Coordinates of C-alpha atoms in Angstrom, one line a residue:
L1 CA 89.8 99.4 19.1
K2 CA 91.2 97.2 21.9
V3 CA 94.7 98.5 21.4
F4 CA 93.5 102.0 21.3
R5 CA 91.5 101.5 24.5
E6 CA 94.5 100.0 26.3
E7 CA 96.7 103.0 25.3
R8 CA 94.1 105.4 26.6
E9 CA 93.7 103.6 29.9
R10 CA 97.4 103.6 30.7
P11 CA 98.2 102.8 34.3
V12 CA 99.5 106.0 36.1
Y13 CA 101.0 105.6 39.6
M14 CA 101.6 108.3 42.2
V15 CA 104.4 107.2 44.5
V16 CA 104.1 109.6 47.4
D17 CA 106.8 109.9 50.1
D18 CA 105.2 110.5 53.5
R19 CA 108.2 109.8 55.6
H20 CA 109.1 111.8 58.7
A21 CA 111.4 114.3 56.8
M22 CA 108.6 115.3 54.5
H23 CA 106.7 116.8 57.4
F24 CA 108.7 119.9 57.3
G25 CA 108.1 123.4 56.0
T26 CA 109.0 127.0 56.8
K27 CA 106.7 128.9 54.3
V28 CA 103.3 128.2 52.9
A29 CA 103.2 124.4 53.4
F30 CA 105.0 121.3 54.5
K31 CA 106.7 119.2 51.9
S32 CA 104.2 116.4 52.6
V33 CA 101.3 118.8 51.8
V34 CA 103.0 119.9 48.5
A35 CA 103.5 116.2 47.6
A36 CA 99.8 115.5 48.2
Q37 CA 98.6 118.6 46.3
A38 CA 100.8 117.8 43.3
A39 CA 99.7 114.2 43.3
A40 CA 96.1 115.3 43.3
L41 CA 96.6 117.7 40.4
L42 CA 98.5 115.0 38.4
G43 CA 95.8 112.5 39.3
W44 CA 93.1 114.7 37.9
A45 CA 95.1 115.4 34.7
S46 CA 95.5 111.6 34.3
H47 CA 91.8 111.1 34.8
A48 CA 91.0 113.7 32.2
R49 CA 93.2 111.8 29.7
G50 CA 91.2 108.6 30.4
D51 CA 94.1 106.9 32.3
R52 CA 93.8 104.6 35.2
V53 CA 95.1 106.1 38.4
G54 CA 96.8 104.1 41.2
A55 CA 99.2 105.0 44.0
V56 CA 101.7 103.9 46.6
V57 CA 101.9 106.2 49.7
F58 CA 104.7 105.2 52.1
G59 CA 106.1 106.2 55.5
E60 CA 108.7 104.6 57.8
S61 CA 106.4 102.0 59.2
D62 CA 103.8 101.3 56.5
H63 CA 102.7 101.8 53.0
V64 CA 99.3 101.9 51.3
E65 CA 98.8 100.6 47.7
L66 CA 96.0 101.6 45.5
R67 CA 95.6 99.5 42.4
P68 CA 95.0 101.6 39.2
K69 CA 91.3 102.2 38.5
G70 CA 89.6 104.1 35.7
G71 CA 86.9 106.7 35.9
R72 CA 86.3 108.9 38.9
M73 CA 86.9 106.0 41.2
G74 CA 90.6 106.0 40.6
I75 CA 91.2 109.6 41.4
L76 CA 88.7 109.6 44.3
Q77 CA 90.5 106.7 46.0
L78 CA 93.8 108.6 45.7
L79 CA 92.3 111.8 47.2
N80 CA 90.8 109.9 50.0
I81 CA 94.2 108.4 51.0
L82 CA 96.0 111.7 50.7
A83 CA 93.4 113.6 52.7
H84 CA 92.9 111.1 55.5
R85 CA 96.2 109.3 56.0
P86 CA 97.1 109.7 59.7
S87 CA 100.4 111.1 61.0
D88 CA 102.7 108.3 62.1
M89 CA 103.7 109.4 65.5
A90 CA 105.7 106.2 66.1
S91 CA 108.1 107.2 63.4
R92 CA 109.4 110.4 65.2
N93 CA 113.2 110.6 64.8
P94 CA 113.4 107.3 62.8
P95 CA 116.9 105.9 62.3
S96 CA 118.3 106.7 58.8
D97 CA 118.5 103.1 57.9
V98 CA 114.8 102.6 58.7
S99 CA 113.9 105.6 56.5
A100 CA 116.1 104.4 53.7
A101 CA 114.6 100.9 53.9
S102 CA 111.1 102.2 53.6
F103 CA 112.1 104.1 50.4
R104 CA 113.7 101.0 49.0
L105 CA 110.7 98.8 49.9
A106 CA 108.3 101.3 48.2
L107 CA 110.3 101.3 45.0
N108 CA 110.6 97.5 44.9
H109 CA 106.9 97.2 45.5
I110 CA 106.0 99.4 42.6
L111 CA 108.5 97.5 40.5
K112 CA 106.5 94.3 41.1
A113 CA 103.0 95.9 41.0
A114 CA 103.3 98.1 37.8
R115 CA 103.1 96.6 34.4
P116 CA 105.8 97.6 31.9
G117 CA 105.2 100.9 30.3
S118 CA 103.3 102.5 33.2
L119 CA 103.7 106.2 33.9
I120 CA 105.1 106.7 37.4
F121 CA 105.3 110.0 39.3
L122 CA 107.7 109.8 42.3
L123 CA 107.0 112.7 44.7
S124 CA 109.8 112.9 47.3
D125 CA 112.5 115.0 48.8
F126 CA 114.9 112.1 48.1
R127 CA 116.4 112.2 51.6
E128 CA 117.7 109.0 53.3
W129 CA 118.0 106.7 50.3
D130 CA 120.7 104.1 50.1
E131 CA 122.5 102.4 47.2
P132 CA 119.9 99.6 46.9
A133 CA 117.2 102.3 46.7
R134 CA 119.1 104.0 43.9
T135 CA 119.4 100.7 42.1
A136 CA 115.6 100.2 42.4
F137 CA 115.0 103.7 41.1
L138 CA 117.1 103.1 38.0
R139 CA 115.4 99.7 37.4
L140 CA 112.1 101.5 37.6
G141 CA 113.2 104.0 34.9
A142 CA 114.3 101.1 32.7
H143 CA 110.8 99.5 32.6
H144 CA 108.5 102.5 32.9
E145 CA 108.2 106.2 32.1
V146 CA 109.3 107.9 35.4
V147 CA 109.1 111.5 36.5
A148 CA 110.9 112.4 39.7
M149 CA 109.2 115.3 41.5
F150 CA 111.9 116.7 43.7
I151 CA 110.2 118.5 46.6
Y152 CA 112.2 121.0 48.8
D153 CA 111.7 123.8 51.2
Q154 CA 113.4 127.2 50.7
V155 CA 115.4 126.8 54.0
E156 CA 116.8 123.6 52.7
H157 CA 117.9 125.3 49.6
T158 CA 119.4 128.4 51.2
A159 CA 120.3 128.9 54.9
P160 CA 118.5 131.8 56.6
P161 CA 120.3 135.1 57.3
P162 CA 123.0 135.1 60.1
G163 CA 121.4 134.2 63.4
S164 CA 120.4 131.5 65.8
Y165 CA 117.2 129.7 64.9
P166 CA 115.2 127.3 67.2
I167 CA 114.2 124.2 65.4
T168 CA 112.2 121.2 66.4
D169 CA 110.7 118.0 65.1
G170 CA 107.9 118.1 67.6
Q171 CA 109.9 116.3 70.3
A172 CA 113.6 117.2 70.2
H173 CA 114.7 120.8 70.0
G174 CA 117.9 122.4 68.8
L175 CA 119.4 125.6 67.3
L176 CA 120.5 126.3 63.7
K177 CA 123.3 128.8 63.8
T178 CA 124.1 130.6 60.6
Y179 CA 126.7 133.1 61.7
S180 CA 129.6 131.3 60.0
S181 CA 130.1 131.6 56.3
Q182 CA 131.6 128.1 56.3
V183 CA 128.4 126.7 57.9
V184 CA 126.3 128.5 55.3
Q185 CA 128.4 127.2 52.4
A186 CA 128.4 123.6 53.7
Y187 CA 124.7 123.9 54.2
A188 CA 124.1 125.0 50.6
Q189 CA 126.5 122.3 49.2
A190 CA 124.7 119.5 51.0
F191 CA 121.4 120.5 49.4
H192 CA 123.1 121.0 46.0
A193 CA 124.7 117.6 46.1
R194 CA 121.4 115.8 46.8
Y195 CA 119.6 117.9 44.1
E196 CA 122.3 117.2 41.5
E197 CA 122.5 113.5 42.3
V198 CA 118.8 113.0 41.5
R199 CA 118.8 115.3 38.5
R200 CA 121.8 113.6 36.9
L201 CA 120.4 110.1 37.6
C202 CA 117.2 111.1 35.8
R203 CA 119.0 112.8 32.9
S204 CA 121.4 109.8 32.4
R205 CA 118.5 107.3 32.1
G206 CA 115.9 109.4 30.2
M207 CA 113.7 110.0 33.2
G208 CA 111.9 113.3 33.9
F209 CA 113.0 115.6 36.7
V210 CA 110.7 118.4 38.0
P211 CA 111.6 120.4 41.1
L212 CA 108.8 121.7 43.4
A213 CA 109.5 124.4 46.0
T214 CA 107.1 124.5 49.0
H215 CA 106.9 128.4 48.8
E216 CA 105.9 128.7 45.2
D217 CA 102.6 128.1 43.3
I218 CA 102.3 124.4 42.6
P219 CA 100.3 124.5 39.3
S220 CA 102.7 127.1 37.9
Q221 CA 105.7 125.0 38.8
L222 CA 104.1 121.9 37.3
T223 CA 103.4 123.7 34.1
K224 CA 106.9 125.1 33.8
G225 CA 108.5 121.8 34.7
F226 CA 106.6 119.8 32.1
Q227 CA 107.1 122.4 29.4
E228 CA 110.9 122.2 30.0
L229 CA 110.7 118.5 30.1
G230 CA 108.8 118.4 26.7
N231 CA 111.3 120.9 25.2
R232 CA 114.2 118.8 26.3
R233 CA 112.8 115.6 24.9
S234 CA 112.0 117.4 21.6
A235 CA 115.5 118.7 21.4
N236 CA 116.9 115.2 22.1
H237 CA 114.7 113.7 19.5
S238 CA 115.8 116.3 16.9
G239 CA 119.4 115.6 17.8
I240 CA 119.0 111.9 17.2
T241 CA 117.2 112.5 13.9
G242 CA 119.8 114.9 12.8
A243 CA 122.6 112.5 13.6
A244 CA 120.8 109.8 11.7

């Protein structure tokens, strides 16, 4: 009975990226909002299974840790943080090394806090992460079940039609010019390289990978992503069994 209860009360962590780059969106919602909504849905699903829900929510200048708790308290503490976390105005235009360091610190923190075998959902756009952060990410996958939720905006994926588009981060202003096919191609390649890097890292170490677009329905994307993940794992298992 004790072993069964421990399995039912598995620690589940939502590691939510709330850095500056996540506060961007051109359709429907910011990436940060999608991350919060997806974390809430995953939290409720974990609660329904009887798991204990915890979280690490991090920005450039701080992070908030919620230790896993069972019952409604676990999910309610997560929702409270996601709903009331203030915008960090001091982190406007943070240097890339500061942003990368915050990602690395969050991953190292969850490495120390989570017990082996925990289920960890990492919700991020995976921008501004350095080699030490990648190493921490791989170490996380070696000791826990990890699912990377890759969050992106449609404009990051595909450049808008030829034109000159004003852009701002709330302080600085600029123009995105998409008249040149070379610019559009380089734009798409930059996104594809980041997307493929994360996907391949996950596939190579047996971690889950689920993309989430800001302009599409979140529950439908989660359902599709986990169905594909389950099918892939079943196929891998069948392959191993067949080879044996």
